[in-house]
Coordinates of C-alpha atoms in Angstrom, one line a residue:
M1 CA -37.7 120.8 64.4
G2 CA -37.1 123.6 67.2
V3 CA -33.9 125.1 68.8
P4 CA -31.9 123.6 72.0
R5 CA -31.8 125.6 75.2
L6 CA -28.8 127.5 76.2
I7 CA -26.7 126.3 79.2
F8 CA -23.9 128.2 81.2
G9 CA -20.5 126.3 81.4
A10 CA -19.4 127.4 84.5
A11 CA -16.0 126.4 84.1
S12 CA -14.6 129.8 84.4
F13 CA -15.7 130.9 88.0
G14 CA -13.6 130.6 90.2
M15 CA -11.0 131.6 87.6
N16 CA -12.0 134.3 85.5
F17 CA -14.6 135.0 87.8
V18 CA -13.0 135.3 91.2
N19 CA -15.6 136.7 93.7
P20 CA -19.2 136.6 94.2
E21 CA -19.9 140.1 92.5
D22 CA -18.7 138.8 89.1
A23 CA -20.8 135.7 89.7
Q24 CA -24.1 137.2 90.5
E25 CA -23.1 140.1 87.4
V26 CA -23.0 137.0 85.1
L27 CA -26.2 134.9 86.2
N28 CA -28.6 138.1 86.3
Y29 CA -27.2 138.7 83.1
L30 CA -28.1 134.5 82.0
K31 CA -31.4 135.2 84.1
E32 CA -32.1 138.0 81.9
N33 CA -32.1 136.0 79.1
N34 CA -33.8 132.9 80.3
I35 CA -30.2 130.8 80.6
T36 CA -31.4 129.0 83.6
H37 CA -30.1 126.0 83.3
L38 CA -26.0 126.1 84.3
D39 CA -23.0 123.8 84.1
T40 CA -20.5 123.2 87.1
A41 CA -18.3 120.2 88.0
G42 CA -16.0 119.0 90.9
R43 CA -13.3 119.9 89.2
Y44 CA -14.5 123.9 88.4
P45 CA -12.1 125.8 87.8
P46 CA -9.1 123.5 86.4
T47 CA -6.6 126.0 88.3
S48 CA -9.0 125.7 91.8
P49 CA -11.3 123.1 91.3
G50 CA -14.8 123.3 93.5
R51 CA -14.9 126.9 93.7
S52 CA -16.9 127.3 91.0
E53 CA -19.9 125.0 93.1
E54 CA -18.9 127.4 96.0
L55 CA -19.6 130.9 94.2
L56 CA -22.7 129.0 92.6
D57 CA -23.5 128.9 96.3
H58 CA -24.0 132.8 96.3
R59 CA -27.1 132.5 94.8
G60 CA -11.8 107.3 91.5
E61 CA -13.3 105.4 90.9
L62 CA -17.1 104.8 90.0
E63 CA -17.2 102.7 93.2
K64 CA -19.5 103.7 96.0
S65 CA -17.7 105.4 98.4
A66 CA -16.2 107.5 95.8
I67 CA -19.5 108.0 94.1
E68 CA -20.9 109.0 97.3
K69 CA -17.3 111.3 98.5
S70 CA -17.6 113.0 95.4
I71 CA -21.4 113.7 95.5
N72 CA -21.8 114.7 99.0
T73 CA -18.8 117.3 98.4
S74 CA -20.6 118.8 95.3
L75 CA -23.5 119.1 97.1
Q76 CA -21.6 120.7 100.1
R77 CA -20.2 123.0 98.1
M78 CA -23.5 124.3 96.3
G79 CA -25.0 124.7 99.2
V80 CA -27.8 122.6 98.0
E81 CA -29.3 118.9 99.4
Q82 CA -30.2 117.9 95.4
V83 CA -29.3 118.7 91.9
N84 CA -31.1 118.6 89.1
T85 CA -28.3 116.2 87.6
L86 CA -25.7 113.8 88.4
H87 CA -23.7 113.9 85.6
I88 CA -20.9 110.8 85.0
H89 CA -18.1 112.5 83.4
W90 CA -17.0 109.2 81.9
P91 CA -16.9 105.4 82.2
D92 CA -14.8 103.8 84.6
P93 CA -12.6 100.8 83.2
E94 CA -11.8 99.6 86.8
T95 CA -15.4 99.2 87.9
P96 CA -18.0 97.0 86.7
L97 CA -20.6 98.6 85.0
K98 CA -23.2 96.9 86.8
D99 CA -22.1 98.3 90.3
Q100 CA -21.5 101.6 89.0
A101 CA -25.1 101.4 87.4
E102 CA -26.5 100.0 91.1
T103 CA -24.7 102.5 92.8
L104 CA -26.0 105.2 90.9
D105 CA -29.2 104.2 91.4
S106 CA -29.6 104.1 95.1
L107 CA -28.3 107.6 95.2
H108 CA -30.7 108.3 93.5
K109 CA -33.4 106.8 95.3
T110 CA -32.2 109.2 98.2
G111 CA -33.0 112.2 96.5
K112 CA -29.7 113.1 95.6
F113 CA -30.0 113.8 91.7
K114 CA -33.4 113.6 89.9
N115 CA -31.9 113.3 86.2
L116 CA -29.2 111.1 85.7
G117 CA -26.8 112.1 82.6
V118 CA -23.6 110.1 81.5
S119 CA -20.4 111.4 78.8
N120 CA -18.0 109.9 77.2
F121 CA -19.5 106.9 76.7
Q122 CA -18.8 105.2 73.5
P123 CA -22.0 103.9 71.7
D124 CA -21.1 100.3 72.6
L125 CA -20.3 100.9 76.3
L126 CA -23.4 103.0 76.3
Q127 CA -26.4 100.4 74.9
E128 CA -25.1 97.8 76.7
F129 CA -25.8 100.6 80.4
L130 CA -28.8 100.7 79.7
D131 CA -29.4 97.1 78.9
I132 CA -28.1 96.6 82.5
C133 CA -30.4 99.6 84.0
E134 CA -32.9 98.4 82.4
A135 CA -32.5 94.5 83.5
N136 CA -32.6 95.7 86.9
G137 CA -34.8 98.5 87.1
Y138 CA -32.3 101.0 87.5
V139 CA -32.3 104.4 87.1
K140 CA -31.1 105.2 83.6
P141 CA -29.7 108.0 81.9
T142 CA -31.4 111.3 80.5
I143 CA -29.5 112.9 79.5
Y144 CA -25.4 112.7 77.1
Q145 CA -23.0 115.3 77.6
G146 CA -20.2 115.5 74.2
D147 CA -18.2 117.2 71.9
Y148 CA -20.2 118.9 69.1
S149 CA -19.4 121.6 66.7
A150 CA -19.8 121.8 63.0
V151 CA -16.3 120.7 62.4
N152 CA -17.0 117.4 65.2
R153 CA -20.2 115.6 64.2
G154 CA -19.1 112.1 64.8
M155 CA -21.7 111.2 67.2
E156 CA -24.7 112.2 64.7
K157 CA -23.7 108.6 63.1
K158 CA -23.9 106.1 65.4
L159 CA -24.6 107.6 68.9
L160 CA -27.7 110.0 67.7
P161 CA -30.1 107.1 67.0
I162 CA -29.5 105.7 70.1
L163 CA -29.7 108.6 72.2
K164 CA -33.0 109.4 70.9
K165 CA -34.4 105.4 70.9
Y166 CA -34.3 105.9 74.4
G167 CA -35.7 109.8 74.6
I168 CA -32.2 110.4 75.8
A169 CA -30.9 114.5 76.0
Y170 CA -27.6 115.8 74.2
N171 CA -26.2 119.1 75.7
A172 CA -23.1 120.0 73.9
F173 CA -20.1 121.4 75.0
R174 CA -17.6 122.9 72.8
V175 CA -19.9 124.0 69.5
L176 CA -16.6 126.4 69.1
A177 CA -14.3 123.8 68.6
S178 CA -12.4 124.9 71.9
G179 CA -11.6 128.6 70.3
F180 CA -10.6 127.0 66.9
L181 CA -13.5 128.5 64.9
S182 CA -12.1 131.5 65.9
G183 CA -10.0 131.0 63.7
K184 CA -6.8 132.5 65.7
L185 CA -5.2 129.7 65.8
T186 CA -5.4 129.3 61.5
N187 CA -4.2 132.9 61.3
G188 CA -1.4 132.9 63.3
N189 CA -2.5 134.9 66.8
P190 CA -3.6 132.8 69.5
E191 CA -3.3 135.2 72.1
G192 CA -5.5 134.9 74.9
T193 CA -7.3 132.0 73.2
R194 CA -6.5 128.1 74.7
F195 CA -4.1 127.6 72.0
D196 CA -1.8 130.2 73.7
G197 CA 0.9 129.2 76.1
E198 CA 3.3 126.0 77.9
G199 CA 1.0 125.2 80.3
P200 CA -0.7 121.2 80.0
M201 CA -4.5 122.0 79.0
N202 CA -2.7 124.2 76.5
K203 CA -0.5 121.9 75.0
F204 CA -3.0 119.8 75.2
M205 CA -5.4 122.1 73.3
Q206 CA -2.7 122.6 70.6
N207 CA -2.2 119.2 69.9
L208 CA -5.8 118.6 69.2
Y209 CA -6.6 121.1 67.1
N210 CA -3.7 122.5 65.2
Q211 CA -4.3 119.8 62.0
E212 CA -4.1 121.1 58.3
S213 CA -7.1 119.3 57.6
L214 CA -9.1 121.8 60.6
H215 CA -6.6 124.5 59.3
N216 CA -7.9 124.2 55.9
A217 CA -11.6 124.1 56.7
L218 CA -10.9 127.1 58.8
K219 CA -10.2 129.3 55.8
E220 CA -12.5 127.6 53.4
L221 CA -15.3 128.7 56.3
E222 CA -13.1 132.3 56.2
E223 CA -13.6 132.7 52.2
T224 CA -17.7 132.4 52.9
T225 CA -18.3 134.3 55.3
G226 CA -16.3 137.0 54.3
T227 CA -18.5 137.6 51.5
L228 CA -21.8 137.3 54.3
G229 CA -20.6 140.0 56.2
I230 CA -20.1 137.5 59.9
T231 CA -17.9 135.9 61.6
T232 CA -17.2 132.4 61.2
I233 CA -17.6 132.6 65.4
D234 CA -21.0 134.0 64.1
A235 CA -21.6 131.1 61.7
A236 CA -20.8 128.3 64.3
L237 CA -22.6 128.9 66.9
R238 CA -25.6 130.1 64.3
W239 CA -25.0 127.0 62.5
A240 CA -25.3 124.2 65.9
Y241 CA -28.2 126.5 67.1
Y242 CA -30.6 127.0 64.5
H243 CA -28.7 123.9 61.4
S244 CA -27.2 120.8 63.4
S245 CA -28.4 117.7 64.6
L246 CA -30.0 119.6 67.6
D247 CA -33.6 120.2 68.5
T248 CA -35.7 121.6 71.9
N249 CA -34.2 118.1 73.6
N250 CA -31.2 118.8 73.4
G251 CA -28.9 121.5 74.6
I252 CA -25.9 123.6 73.6
I253 CA -23.5 124.4 76.8
L254 CA -22.1 127.9 76.2
G255 CA -19.0 129.0 78.1
A256 CA -16.8 132.3 78.9
S257 CA -14.2 133.9 79.9
S258 CA -15.9 137.0 80.5
L259 CA -19.4 138.7 80.5
T260 CA -18.6 140.8 77.4
Q261 CA -17.8 137.5 75.9
I262 CA -21.4 135.3 76.8
K263 CA -23.0 138.7 75.4
S264 CA -21.1 138.7 72.1
N265 CA -22.5 134.8 71.2
I266 CA -25.6 135.6 72.6
E267 CA -26.4 138.2 70.4
S268 CA -24.6 136.4 67.7
I269 CA -27.4 133.5 67.8
S270 CA -29.8 136.0 68.0
Q271 CA -29.3 137.1 64.5
G272 CA -31.0 134.1 63.5
P273 CA -30.7 131.2 60.4
L274 CA -27.5 131.4 58.6
P275 CA -28.0 131.6 54.6
Q276 CA -27.7 128.5 52.6
E277 CA -24.3 129.8 50.9
C278 CA -22.9 129.7 54.3
L279 CA -24.7 125.9 54.8
N280 CA -23.2 125.0 52.4
T281 CA -20.1 125.2 52.7
F282 CA -20.8 123.9 56.9
E283 CA -21.6 120.8 54.4
L284 CA -18.4 120.5 52.1
I285 CA -16.3 120.9 54.8
W286 CA -17.6 118.1 56.9
E287 CA -17.9 115.7 53.8
K288 CA -14.0 116.3 53.9
L289 CA -13.0 116.5 57.5
E290 CA -15.3 113.2 58.8
P291 CA -13.1 110.3 57.2
K292 CA -10.4 111.6 59.4
C293 CA -12.1 112.0 62.6
Q294 CA -10.6 109.1 64.3
P295 CA -10.9 108.7 67.2
P296 CA -13.4 111.4 67.8
P297 CA -12.8 114.3 69.7
S298 CA -16.1 113.2 71.8
S299 CA -14.2 110.2 72.6
T300 CA -10.8 112.7 73.9
F301 CA -11.1 111.7 77.7
L302 CA -12.2 108.2 77.1
Y303 CA -8.9 107.5 74.9
F304 CA -6.5 108.9 77.1
Q305 CA -8.2 108.5 80.6
P306 CA -5.8 104.9 81.3
F307 CA -3.2 106.7 80.3
V308 CA -3.5 109.7 82.7
T309 CA -4.3 106.7 85.5
A310 CA -1.3 105.1 84.8
K311 CA 1.1 108.0 85.0
A312 CA -0.5 109.3 88.1
G313 CA 0.6 105.5 89.9
V314 CA -2.6 104.3 89.7
D315 CA -2.8 101.6 87.1
T316 CA 0.0 100.2 84.8
G317 CA -1.4 99.3 81.9
L318 CA -4.0 100.0 78.8
K319 CA -7.0 98.4 79.4
N320 CA -10.2 97.2 77.4
G321 CA -9.1 98.7 74.4
L322 CA -9.7 102.4 75.5
A323 CA -6.5 103.6 75.1
D324 CA -5.4 104.7 70.9
E325 CA -2.0 104.9 71.0
D326 CA -1.7 107.3 68.0
F327 CA -3.7 110.0 70.5
L328 CA -1.1 109.4 73.5
P329 CA 1.3 112.0 72.8
A330 CA -1.5 114.5 72.6
A331 CA -3.2 113.5 76.3
Q332 CA 0.4 113.5 77.9
P333 CA 0.8 117.7 78.3
L334 CA -2.4 116.9 80.9
V335 CA -0.5 114.8 83.5
P336 CA 1.1 117.1 85.1
L337 CA -3.1 119.4 85.5
L338 CA -4.6 116.2 86.4
Q339 CA -2.2 115.4 89.3
Q340 CA -2.4 118.6 91.1
P341 CA -3.6 118.4 94.4
V342 CA -6.5 119.8 96.2
G343 CA -5.8 120.1 100.1
N344 CA -4.2 117.0 100.9
Q345 CA -6.0 115.1 97.9
Y346 CA -5.0 113.7 94.6
H347 CA -7.3 113.9 91.6
D348 CA -7.4 109.8 91.7
L349 CA -10.4 110.0 93.1
G350 CA -12.3 112.8 91.5
C351 CA -10.8 112.4 87.7
M352 CA -8.1 110.3 87.3
Q353 CA -9.9 107.8 87.5
T354 CA -13.0 108.8 86.3
L355 CA -15.4 110.5 88.6
A356 CA -16.4 114.4 87.6
L357 CA -19.8 115.4 88.6
F358 CA -21.8 117.9 86.2
C359 CA -24.3 118.9 88.0
G360 CA -25.8 120.6 85.2
G361 CA -29.5 122.4 85.7
Y362 CA -29.0 124.3 89.1
H363 CA -31.3 126.9 89.4

């Protein structure tokens, strides 16, 4: 079946890698290891949106004006006229799906991007979007970016068959479940992880992963990896790369907060496929977790976006059935983060109102 390509998630550029020299050191290492695809966005890093794209240059809504403004700003930051992939972070419930598709097609025809990618589209909505594109001759997405890990395999059942039918690649993020699969949260030592701190993103991650079923799964995995002499991180990375549903048409996005972490992740993968004993444990874990995966983490942003929009004063209701009231408490800590100002602008154009650009494949 083959293995997926590796993609570097550049969200930490401008936060952990704060100057061109830091960024260049990382880029040099990636090139040496044949990792030539980068994933960045106008909101990266969260603490200084746009800085990630600016460092790479040293090498609202999905309505027409908002899309054009966002992609032109991103292109300017990176110093390029075209990106390989324009990625829509999540669908916009306020703008008709046909209008979104039509505007994206017009930008494609003007040469702003080569490939269209989408993220956080529920399977039924993705099918509707594809039907619209086919009926009108619009550019169709060729890449889907989504959450995927050994403890979140919900995409395999309904989404993946659609992607395979249309030849759409799946680029997986959070293959380590935002660091949960390191075991630090379960073992009570989350210092230095995304689960450590009182910030909105920290609280969100705590609410998302601090669940008994996940902790039990991690403990089962630790028992197996301990007898095999490998870490849970090694096992999770190698499972995603060699044993998951991803093949050569797909990709794995690996983020990191340091060059040392990047090297460690690549070295883990280089150890090769896992022993059958470990694969058996992963299957048993998922059998127990699958019934509890409602809503799946891969739909995280889709579920809380209308709620966040309402809090931003942009909308007053939860529309189109996109929000799950049971999920709102986990999303609430993110409201202040997503309302951070950038100059004179607020994120309600680029994020609150559903547009974010993932310019993956920038060489």
